Short mmCIF file of C-alpha atoms in Angstrom, two decimals:
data_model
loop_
_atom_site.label_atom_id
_atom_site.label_comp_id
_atom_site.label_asym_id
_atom_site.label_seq_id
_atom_site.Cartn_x
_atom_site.Cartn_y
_atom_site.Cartn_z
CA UNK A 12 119.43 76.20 68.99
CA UNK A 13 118.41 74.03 72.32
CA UNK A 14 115.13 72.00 71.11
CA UNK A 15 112.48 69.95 73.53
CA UNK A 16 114.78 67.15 72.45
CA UNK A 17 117.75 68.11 73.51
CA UNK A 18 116.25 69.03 76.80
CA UNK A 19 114.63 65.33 77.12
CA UNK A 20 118.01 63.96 76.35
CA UNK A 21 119.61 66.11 79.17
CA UNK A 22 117.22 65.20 81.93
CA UNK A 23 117.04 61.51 80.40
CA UNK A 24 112.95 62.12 80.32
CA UNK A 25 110.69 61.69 76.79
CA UNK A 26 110.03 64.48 74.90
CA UNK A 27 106.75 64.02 76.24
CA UNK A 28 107.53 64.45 79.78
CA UNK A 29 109.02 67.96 79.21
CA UNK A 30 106.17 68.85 77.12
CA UNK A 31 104.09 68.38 80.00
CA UNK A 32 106.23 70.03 82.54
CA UNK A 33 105.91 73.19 80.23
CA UNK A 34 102.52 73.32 79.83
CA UNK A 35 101.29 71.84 82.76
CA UNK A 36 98.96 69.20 80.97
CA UNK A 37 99.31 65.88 82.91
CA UNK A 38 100.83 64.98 86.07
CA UNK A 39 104.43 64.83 86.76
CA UNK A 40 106.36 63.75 89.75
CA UNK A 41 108.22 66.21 91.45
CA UNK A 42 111.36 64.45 91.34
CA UNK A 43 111.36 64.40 87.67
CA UNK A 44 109.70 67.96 87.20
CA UNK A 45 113.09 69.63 89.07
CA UNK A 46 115.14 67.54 86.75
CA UNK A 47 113.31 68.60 83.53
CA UNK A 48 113.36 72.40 84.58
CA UNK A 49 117.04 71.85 85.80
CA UNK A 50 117.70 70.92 81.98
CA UNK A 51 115.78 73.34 80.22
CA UNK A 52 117.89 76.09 82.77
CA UNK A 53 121.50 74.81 82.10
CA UNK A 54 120.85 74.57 78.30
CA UNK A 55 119.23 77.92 78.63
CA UNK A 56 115.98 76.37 76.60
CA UNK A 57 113.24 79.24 76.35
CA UNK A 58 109.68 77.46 75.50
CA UNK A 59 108.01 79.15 72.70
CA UNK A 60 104.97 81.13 73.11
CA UNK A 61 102.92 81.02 70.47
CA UNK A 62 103.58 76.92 69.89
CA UNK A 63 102.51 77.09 74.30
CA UNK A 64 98.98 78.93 73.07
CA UNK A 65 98.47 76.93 70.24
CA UNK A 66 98.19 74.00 72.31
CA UNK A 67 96.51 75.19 75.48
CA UNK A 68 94.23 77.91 73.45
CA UNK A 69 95.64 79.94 76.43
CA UNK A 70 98.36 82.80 75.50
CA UNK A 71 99.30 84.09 79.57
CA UNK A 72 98.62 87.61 78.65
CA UNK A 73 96.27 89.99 80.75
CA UNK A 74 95.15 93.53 78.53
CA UNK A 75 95.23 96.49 80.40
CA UNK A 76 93.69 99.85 79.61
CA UNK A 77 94.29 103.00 81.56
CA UNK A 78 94.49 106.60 80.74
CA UNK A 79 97.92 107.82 80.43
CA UNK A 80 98.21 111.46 80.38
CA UNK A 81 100.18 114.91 80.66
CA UNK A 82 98.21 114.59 84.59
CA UNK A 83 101.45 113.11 85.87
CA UNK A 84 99.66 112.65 89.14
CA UNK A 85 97.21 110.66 87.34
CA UNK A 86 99.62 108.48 85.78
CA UNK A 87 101.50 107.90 89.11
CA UNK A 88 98.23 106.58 90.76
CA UNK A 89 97.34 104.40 87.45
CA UNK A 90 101.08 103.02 87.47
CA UNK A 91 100.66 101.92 91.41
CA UNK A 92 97.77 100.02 90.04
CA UNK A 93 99.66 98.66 87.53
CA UNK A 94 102.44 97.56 89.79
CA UNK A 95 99.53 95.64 92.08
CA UNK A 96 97.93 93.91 88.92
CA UNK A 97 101.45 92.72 87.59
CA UNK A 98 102.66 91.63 91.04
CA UNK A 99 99.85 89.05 91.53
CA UNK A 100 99.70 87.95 87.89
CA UNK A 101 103.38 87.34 87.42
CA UNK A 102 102.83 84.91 90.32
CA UNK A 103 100.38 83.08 88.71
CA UNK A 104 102.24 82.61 85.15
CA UNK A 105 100.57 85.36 83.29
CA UNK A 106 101.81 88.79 81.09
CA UNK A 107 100.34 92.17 81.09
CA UNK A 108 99.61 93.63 77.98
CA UNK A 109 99.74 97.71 78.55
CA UNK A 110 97.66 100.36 75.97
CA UNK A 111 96.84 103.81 76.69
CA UNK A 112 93.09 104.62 76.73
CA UNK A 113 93.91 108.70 76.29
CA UNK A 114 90.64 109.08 78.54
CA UNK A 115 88.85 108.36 74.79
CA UNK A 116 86.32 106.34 74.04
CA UNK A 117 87.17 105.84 70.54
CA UNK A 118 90.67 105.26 71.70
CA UNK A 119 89.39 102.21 74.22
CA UNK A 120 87.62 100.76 71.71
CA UNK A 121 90.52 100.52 69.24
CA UNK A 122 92.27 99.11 72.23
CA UNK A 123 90.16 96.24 72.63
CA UNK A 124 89.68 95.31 69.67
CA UNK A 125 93.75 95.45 69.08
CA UNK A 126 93.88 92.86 72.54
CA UNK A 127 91.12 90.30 71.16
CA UNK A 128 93.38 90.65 67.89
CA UNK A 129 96.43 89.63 70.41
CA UNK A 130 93.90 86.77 71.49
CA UNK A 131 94.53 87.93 75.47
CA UNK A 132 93.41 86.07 78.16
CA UNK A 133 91.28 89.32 80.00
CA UNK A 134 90.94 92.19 80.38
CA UNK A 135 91.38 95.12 83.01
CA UNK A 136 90.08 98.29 82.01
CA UNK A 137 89.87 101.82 83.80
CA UNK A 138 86.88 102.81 81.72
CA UNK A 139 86.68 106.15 80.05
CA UNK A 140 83.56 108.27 80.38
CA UNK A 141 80.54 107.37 78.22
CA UNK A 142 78.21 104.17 77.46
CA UNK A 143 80.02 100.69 77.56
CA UNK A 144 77.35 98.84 75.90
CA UNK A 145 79.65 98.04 72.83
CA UNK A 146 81.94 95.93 75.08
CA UNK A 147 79.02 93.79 74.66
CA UNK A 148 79.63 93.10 71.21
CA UNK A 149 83.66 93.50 71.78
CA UNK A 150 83.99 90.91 74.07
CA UNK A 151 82.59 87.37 74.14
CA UNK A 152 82.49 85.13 76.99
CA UNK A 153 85.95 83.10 76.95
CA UNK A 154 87.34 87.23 77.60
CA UNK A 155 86.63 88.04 80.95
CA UNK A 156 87.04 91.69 82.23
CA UNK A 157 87.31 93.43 85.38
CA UNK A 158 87.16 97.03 85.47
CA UNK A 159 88.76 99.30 88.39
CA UNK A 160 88.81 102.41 89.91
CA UNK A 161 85.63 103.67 87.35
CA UNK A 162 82.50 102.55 87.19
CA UNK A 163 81.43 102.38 83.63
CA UNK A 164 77.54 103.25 82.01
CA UNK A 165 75.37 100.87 79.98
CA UNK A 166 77.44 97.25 81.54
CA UNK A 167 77.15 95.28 83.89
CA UNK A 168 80.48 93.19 85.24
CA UNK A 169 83.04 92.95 87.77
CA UNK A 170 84.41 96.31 89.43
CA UNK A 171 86.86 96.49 91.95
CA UNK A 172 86.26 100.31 93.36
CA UNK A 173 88.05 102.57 95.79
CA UNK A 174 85.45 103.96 98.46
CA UNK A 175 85.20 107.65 97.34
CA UNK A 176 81.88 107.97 98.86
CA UNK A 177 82.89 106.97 102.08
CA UNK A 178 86.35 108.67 102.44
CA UNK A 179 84.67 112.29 101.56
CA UNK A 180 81.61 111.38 104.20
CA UNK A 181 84.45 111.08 106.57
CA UNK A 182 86.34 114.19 105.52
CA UNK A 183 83.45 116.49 105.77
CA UNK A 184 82.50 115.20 109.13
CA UNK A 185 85.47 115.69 110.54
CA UNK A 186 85.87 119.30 109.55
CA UNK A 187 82.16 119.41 110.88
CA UNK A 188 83.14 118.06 114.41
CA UNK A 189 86.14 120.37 114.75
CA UNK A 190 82.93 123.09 114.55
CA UNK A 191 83.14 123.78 110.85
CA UNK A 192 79.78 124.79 109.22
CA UNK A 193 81.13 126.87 106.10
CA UNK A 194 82.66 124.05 104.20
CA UNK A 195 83.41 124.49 100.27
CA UNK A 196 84.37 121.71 98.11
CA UNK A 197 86.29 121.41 94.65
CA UNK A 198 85.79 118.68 92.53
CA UNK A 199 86.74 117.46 88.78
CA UNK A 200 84.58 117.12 86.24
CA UNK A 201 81.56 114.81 87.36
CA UNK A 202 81.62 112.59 83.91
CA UNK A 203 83.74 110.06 85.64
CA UNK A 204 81.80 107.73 88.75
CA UNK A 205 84.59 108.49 90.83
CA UNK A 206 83.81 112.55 91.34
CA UNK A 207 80.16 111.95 91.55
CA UNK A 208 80.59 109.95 94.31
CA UNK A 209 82.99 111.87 96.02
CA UNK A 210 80.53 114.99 95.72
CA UNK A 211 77.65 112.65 96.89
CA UNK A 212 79.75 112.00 100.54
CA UNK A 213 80.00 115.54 100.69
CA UNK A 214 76.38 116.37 100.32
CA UNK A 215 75.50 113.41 102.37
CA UNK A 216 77.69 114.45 105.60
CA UNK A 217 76.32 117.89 105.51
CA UNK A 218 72.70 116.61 105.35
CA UNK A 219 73.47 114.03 108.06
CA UNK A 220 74.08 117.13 110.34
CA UNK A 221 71.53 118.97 109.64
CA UNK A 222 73.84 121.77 107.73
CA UNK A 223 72.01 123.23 104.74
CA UNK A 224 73.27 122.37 101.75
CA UNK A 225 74.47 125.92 99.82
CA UNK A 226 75.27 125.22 96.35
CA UNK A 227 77.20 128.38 96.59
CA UNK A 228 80.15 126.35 98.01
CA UNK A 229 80.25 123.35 95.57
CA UNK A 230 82.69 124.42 92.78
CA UNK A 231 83.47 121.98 89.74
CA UNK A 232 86.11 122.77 87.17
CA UNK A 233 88.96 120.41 85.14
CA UNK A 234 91.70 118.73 87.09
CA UNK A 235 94.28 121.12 86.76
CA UNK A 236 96.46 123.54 89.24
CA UNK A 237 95.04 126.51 87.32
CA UNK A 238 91.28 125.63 87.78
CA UNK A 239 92.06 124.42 91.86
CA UNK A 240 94.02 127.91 92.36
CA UNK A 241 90.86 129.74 90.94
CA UNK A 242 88.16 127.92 92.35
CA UNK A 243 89.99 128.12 96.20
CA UNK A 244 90.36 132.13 95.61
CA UNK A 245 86.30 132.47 94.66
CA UNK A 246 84.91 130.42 97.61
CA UNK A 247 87.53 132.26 100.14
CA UNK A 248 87.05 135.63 98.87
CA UNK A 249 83.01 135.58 97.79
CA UNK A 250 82.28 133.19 100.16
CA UNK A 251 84.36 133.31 103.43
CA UNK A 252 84.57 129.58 103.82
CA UNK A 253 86.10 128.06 107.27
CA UNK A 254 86.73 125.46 105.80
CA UNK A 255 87.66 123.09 102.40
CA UNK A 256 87.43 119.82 101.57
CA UNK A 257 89.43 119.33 97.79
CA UNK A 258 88.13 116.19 95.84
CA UNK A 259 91.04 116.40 93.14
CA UNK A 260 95.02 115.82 93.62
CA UNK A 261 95.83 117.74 90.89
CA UNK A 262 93.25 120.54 92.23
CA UNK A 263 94.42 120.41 95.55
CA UNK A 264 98.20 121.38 94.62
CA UNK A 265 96.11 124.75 92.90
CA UNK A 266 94.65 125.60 96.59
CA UNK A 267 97.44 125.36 98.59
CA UNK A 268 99.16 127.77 95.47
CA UNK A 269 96.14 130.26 96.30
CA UNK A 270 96.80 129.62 100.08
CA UNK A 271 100.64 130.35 99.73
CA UNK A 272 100.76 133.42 97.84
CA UNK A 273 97.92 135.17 99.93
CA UNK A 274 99.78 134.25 103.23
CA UNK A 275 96.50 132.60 104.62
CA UNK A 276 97.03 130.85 107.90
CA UNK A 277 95.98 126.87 107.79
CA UNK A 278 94.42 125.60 109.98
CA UNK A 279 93.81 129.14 112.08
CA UNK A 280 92.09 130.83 108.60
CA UNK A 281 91.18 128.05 106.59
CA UNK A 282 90.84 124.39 107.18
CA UNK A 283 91.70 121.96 104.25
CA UNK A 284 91.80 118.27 103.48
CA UNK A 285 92.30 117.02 100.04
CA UNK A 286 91.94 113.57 98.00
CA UNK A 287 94.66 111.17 97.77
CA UNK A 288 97.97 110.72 98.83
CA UNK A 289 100.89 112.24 97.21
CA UNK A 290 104.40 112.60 99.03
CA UNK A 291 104.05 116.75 98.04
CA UNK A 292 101.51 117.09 100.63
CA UNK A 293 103.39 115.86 103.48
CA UNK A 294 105.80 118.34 102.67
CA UNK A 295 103.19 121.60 102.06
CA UNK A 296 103.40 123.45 104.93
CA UNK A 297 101.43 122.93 107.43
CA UNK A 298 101.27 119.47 105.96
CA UNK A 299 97.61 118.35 104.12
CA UNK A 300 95.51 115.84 105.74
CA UNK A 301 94.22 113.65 103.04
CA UNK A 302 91.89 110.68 102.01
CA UNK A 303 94.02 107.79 101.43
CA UNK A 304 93.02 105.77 98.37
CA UNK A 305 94.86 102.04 97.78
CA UNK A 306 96.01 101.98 94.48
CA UNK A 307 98.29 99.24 94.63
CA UNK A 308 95.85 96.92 96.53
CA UNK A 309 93.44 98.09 93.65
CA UNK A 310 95.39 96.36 91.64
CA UNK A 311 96.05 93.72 93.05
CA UNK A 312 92.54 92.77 93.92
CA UNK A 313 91.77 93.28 90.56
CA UNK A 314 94.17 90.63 89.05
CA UNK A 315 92.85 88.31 91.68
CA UNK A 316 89.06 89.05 90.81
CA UNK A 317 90.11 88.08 86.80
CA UNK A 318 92.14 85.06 87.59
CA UNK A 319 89.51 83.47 89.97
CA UNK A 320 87.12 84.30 86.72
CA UNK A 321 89.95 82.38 84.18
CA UNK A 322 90.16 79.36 86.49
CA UNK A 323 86.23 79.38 86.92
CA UNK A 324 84.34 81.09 84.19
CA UNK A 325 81.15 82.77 85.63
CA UNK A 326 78.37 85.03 84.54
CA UNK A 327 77.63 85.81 88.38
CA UNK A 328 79.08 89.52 88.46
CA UNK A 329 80.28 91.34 91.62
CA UNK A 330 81.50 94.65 93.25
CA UNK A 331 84.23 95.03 95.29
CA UNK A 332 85.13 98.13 97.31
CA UNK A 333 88.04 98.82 98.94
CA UNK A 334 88.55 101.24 102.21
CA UNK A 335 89.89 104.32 102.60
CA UNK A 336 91.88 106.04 105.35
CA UNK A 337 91.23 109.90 106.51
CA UNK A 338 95.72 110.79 107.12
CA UNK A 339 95.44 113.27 109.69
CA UNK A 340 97.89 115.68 109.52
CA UNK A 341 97.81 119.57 110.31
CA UNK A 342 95.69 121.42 108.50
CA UNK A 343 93.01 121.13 110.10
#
């Protein structure tokens, strides 16, 4: 087995020296930094991890907690974030730690209390619906979190936050200027900040126009193709809506379903833009117009957000939102 020693024999440095180079503790010139990590590569040396945490009280490892579920939309926007968070931290030296949240609250508490076990740096948590006050008593000080895409009851902290509110506002008035005044919407469940906010833009844009609000049109039902197919036939058939503005993915796939088997023309009978973007709605037909929501920049602004809070601990919290983008396509 290659030791430290070894390695400070190779590159004709003290033990010392390559301690430092590992673990970054004192200064070392450059000259002699290449030549220590030039050893430690040729004897294929591998610096241990737990001996690295002991000393710098540090292990490199980021905990994060999203829901992973049978929703494989879902999971496909929650990896993208994933992919953001680990591209940044990777950069900067550190590890992510991946658990499964099961959109539980018993199951995100487990979680967290398996990380602190772990002794992780932070934290990044989509939070599940419910009061966060426990994290209070969870989580001390030298643990800082940042949580994304949700916004969580009972804490405050740092949240890094798509723009739902906006991106339906901008939906809705868009169908309105193309002369729309019958506009439905679908939305999931409204325990998560994400949907309320969503359904807030919509109300908001109608109100802004002086459209009255009918809360004939505002369906809410689980995230499902079932529950978007069902909803889509009640508002077109009871209702005679021009026009729909879908708040789900996974509901939106349901609509156009309705829309396809009852041979309704889009845009001519029925306008329709849906929430987030998915390569199957570029290839509906007539292809959906959509709110664009980053999920990889999510990410990544939340690994920046929790390393700027390892490198400077603060109890000043912030929230960040990020833009959306209205994808004009052609249905409507």
């Amino acid at each position: 087995m290659t030791t430290i020693k070894k390695v400070a024999q190779h590159a004709n440095v003290s033990t010392a020296t390559v301690s430092h180079v590992i673990n970054e503790t004192r200064f070392v010139s450059e000259e002699t930094r290449t030549r220590v990590l030039k050893a430690m590569e040729e004897l294929n040396y591998i610096p241990n991890p737990a001996a690295q945490s002991l000393r710098s009280q540090k292990t490199k490892t980021i905990g994060l907690l999203i829901p992973i579920l049978e929703d494989e939309t879902n999971n496909i926007f929650f990896m993208r974030v994933a992919r953001g968070i680990e591209h940044v931290i990777r950069e900067s030296g550190y590890h992510i730690m991946l658990a499964n949240t099961n959109e539980s609250l018993d199951y995100e508490k487990e979680q967290i209390k398996y990380f602190k076990s772990r002794q992780v740096d932070g934290l990044i948590i989509a939070p599940t619906a419910g009061n966060h006050e426990f994290i209070g008593n969870l989580v001390d000080e030298d643990c800082p979190v940042v949580f994304i895409d949700r916004k969580p009851e009972g804490i405050k902290g740092d949240f890094v936050l798509n723009n739902g509110f906006q991106g339906c506002y901008d939906a809705v008035k868009m169908l309105i200027d193309k002369g729309h005044r019958k506009i439905g919407i679908l939305s999931g469940l409204l325990n998560l900040s994400p949907a309320q906010e969503r359904l807030e833009g919509y109300r908001q844009a109608l109100t802004d126009h002086g459209i009255p609000l009918d809360e004939n049109l505002i369906l809410i039902g689980e995230s499902s193709f079932e529950s978007g197919y069902e909803m889509t036939r009640k508002l077109y058939e009871q209702f005679e809506i021009t026009a729909l503005f879908v708040a789900s993915n996974a509901i939106a796939m349901g609509s156009i379903g309705y829309i396809q088997d009852k041979g309704i023309k889009v845009p001519e009978e029925l306008a329709i833009i849906g929430f987030d973007n998915y390569d199957w709605g570029a290839l509906s037909n007539p292809p959906l117009s959509v709110i664009n929501q980053s999920a990889y920049e999510l990410g990544a602004k939340a690994a920046e957000v929790l390393l700027k809070k390892l490198n400077k601990p603060s109890n000043r919290f912030k929230e960040y939102r990020l833009p959306t983008q209205l994808v004009i396509r052609n249905s409507f």
